[in-house]
Amino acid sequence: MIIYMTTKKYIRSLMLLGSFLLLSLASVSASASTTKCTIPPRSTLQTPAGIRFDPSLPIGTELWRGTLQSGTDTDAMCSGGNGMVTFKGTGVKRADQSYDTGIPGIGYRVHFLTAGCQAPAFWPVECGGIFAARVGAATIEVVLFKTGEIPPEGGSLSGDFLEWTYEGYRLISYAWTGSLAITPKAPTCAPAQPLYNIDLGRIPRSTFTGIGSVSRSQPLTIELQCTGDSRTSVTVRGTLTDSTNPANRSTSLTLASNSIASGIAIQILKGGVALGYGADSRTNGNPNQWLAGTTQAGIFRIPLEARAVQTGATVGAGSFNGRATYTMSYE
């Protein structure tokens, strides 16, 4: 007597990506000795709603990249001749041509991707000469990457992060729009194996003495392989679905059509309580959904049991089997 268990997994995608949108940017020429400038408002950059990542990745791993376009909007008005423009980040400069974001363990690099000062060298860079009244079009790329241990609570980016200075004047600055949340991914899980067979063995017909009487339970352990931040946890919920009768919402698994025995069904238990069957859905609150537990990264084991239960007035001898699937949701 065998129960076949097939698996189905759902993993919520938490990664949100996007690209930066430049709202305003420009500069003009000035002389080193007599430079006078009228500075435009700070430029703001449209950012993703949030970034999630696996903090267990090696140092140096890229976490996100996005681009913005320069030379598209308001001018900084200056008077003078030629001079030197410096392009740099506003965070604490690191030895590897990058800057600290202010979130421990996360840095950023910036460079002109196409045309632009010393493209494609990472900032800070400098270029001298006489500059036109409007900055030429160029693509700027921003890369976030791991520089060390990242706290489990992550952090958020806000305020200025880039600037252009001209002979001591801050011509242009770039800021994150609002607050960009950067948080670790909670663990996500996948079945460690796709199929479970449970043999209930030979059961004497005398075991069944009336409706509701049951056989001895046999152990069943579902194993999930979970990955992600080992310092955070995820709540796992499960739903069993009757493969023979998906509309079944009882606690008795329908016997497969090739079964010979009659008057019995199969129950799957957690903590000694028979689990009901529900729709094949990861939706929270799905009928007969049950709490599997909370887990961190690693192997998560869900101990269950299976047994036969008498459902009819009489029990007919013979082999029997049933098939169920399970659906897990994570939050």
PDB file of C-alpha atoms in Angstrom, residues 16 22 29 34 43 48 104 107 114 153 159 188 242 245 247 257 265 269 278 289 303 320 328:
ATOM      1  CA  LEU A  16      12.800  44.753  -7.438  1.00  0.00           C
ATOM      2  CA  LEU A  22      17.760  61.907 -14.614  1.00  0.00           C
ATOM      3  CA  SER A  29      32.589  77.048 -18.347  1.00  0.00           C
ATOM      4  CA  THR A  34      37.262  84.578 -11.483  1.00  0.00           C
ATOM      5  CA  SER A  43      19.068  66.833  -9.489  1.00  0.00           C
ATOM      6  CA  PRO A  48      13.754  51.307  -7.683  1.00  0.00           C
ATOM      7  CA  PRO A 104      27.818  48.669   6.249  1.00  0.00           C
ATOM      8  CA  GLY A 107      29.624  50.248  -1.710  1.00  0.00           C
ATOM      9  CA  THR A 114      29.881  55.911 -23.178  1.00  0.00           C
ATOM     10  CA  GLU A 153      18.324  44.696   8.847  1.00  0.00           C
ATOM     11  CA  GLY A 159      20.352  62.191   0.024  1.00  0.00           C
ATOM     12  CA  THR A 188      13.484  30.750   0.051  1.00  0.00           C
ATOM     13  CA  ASP A 242      -6.054  15.456  -3.353  1.00  0.00           C
ATOM     14  CA  ASN A 245     -10.352  14.578  -6.300  1.00  0.00           C
ATOM     15  CA  ALA A 247     -12.279  19.469  -4.843  1.00  0.00           C
ATOM     16  CA  SER A 257      -8.933   4.346  -9.247  1.00  0.00           C
ATOM     17  CA  ALA A 265      -9.281   6.262   2.905  1.00  0.00           C
ATOM     18  CA  LEU A 269      -1.246  13.945  10.016  1.00  0.00           C
ATOM     19  CA  GLY A 278      -7.294  22.224  -0.204  1.00  0.00           C
ATOM     20  CA  GLN A 289      -3.593  25.589   4.741  1.00  0.00           C
ATOM     21  CA  PRO A 303       7.529  15.686  10.183  1.00  0.00           C
ATOM     22  CA  PHE A 320      -5.022   0.541  -2.154  1.00  0.00           C
ATOM     23  CA  MET A 328       4.404  25.518   0.121  1.00  0.00           C
TER      24      MET A 328
END
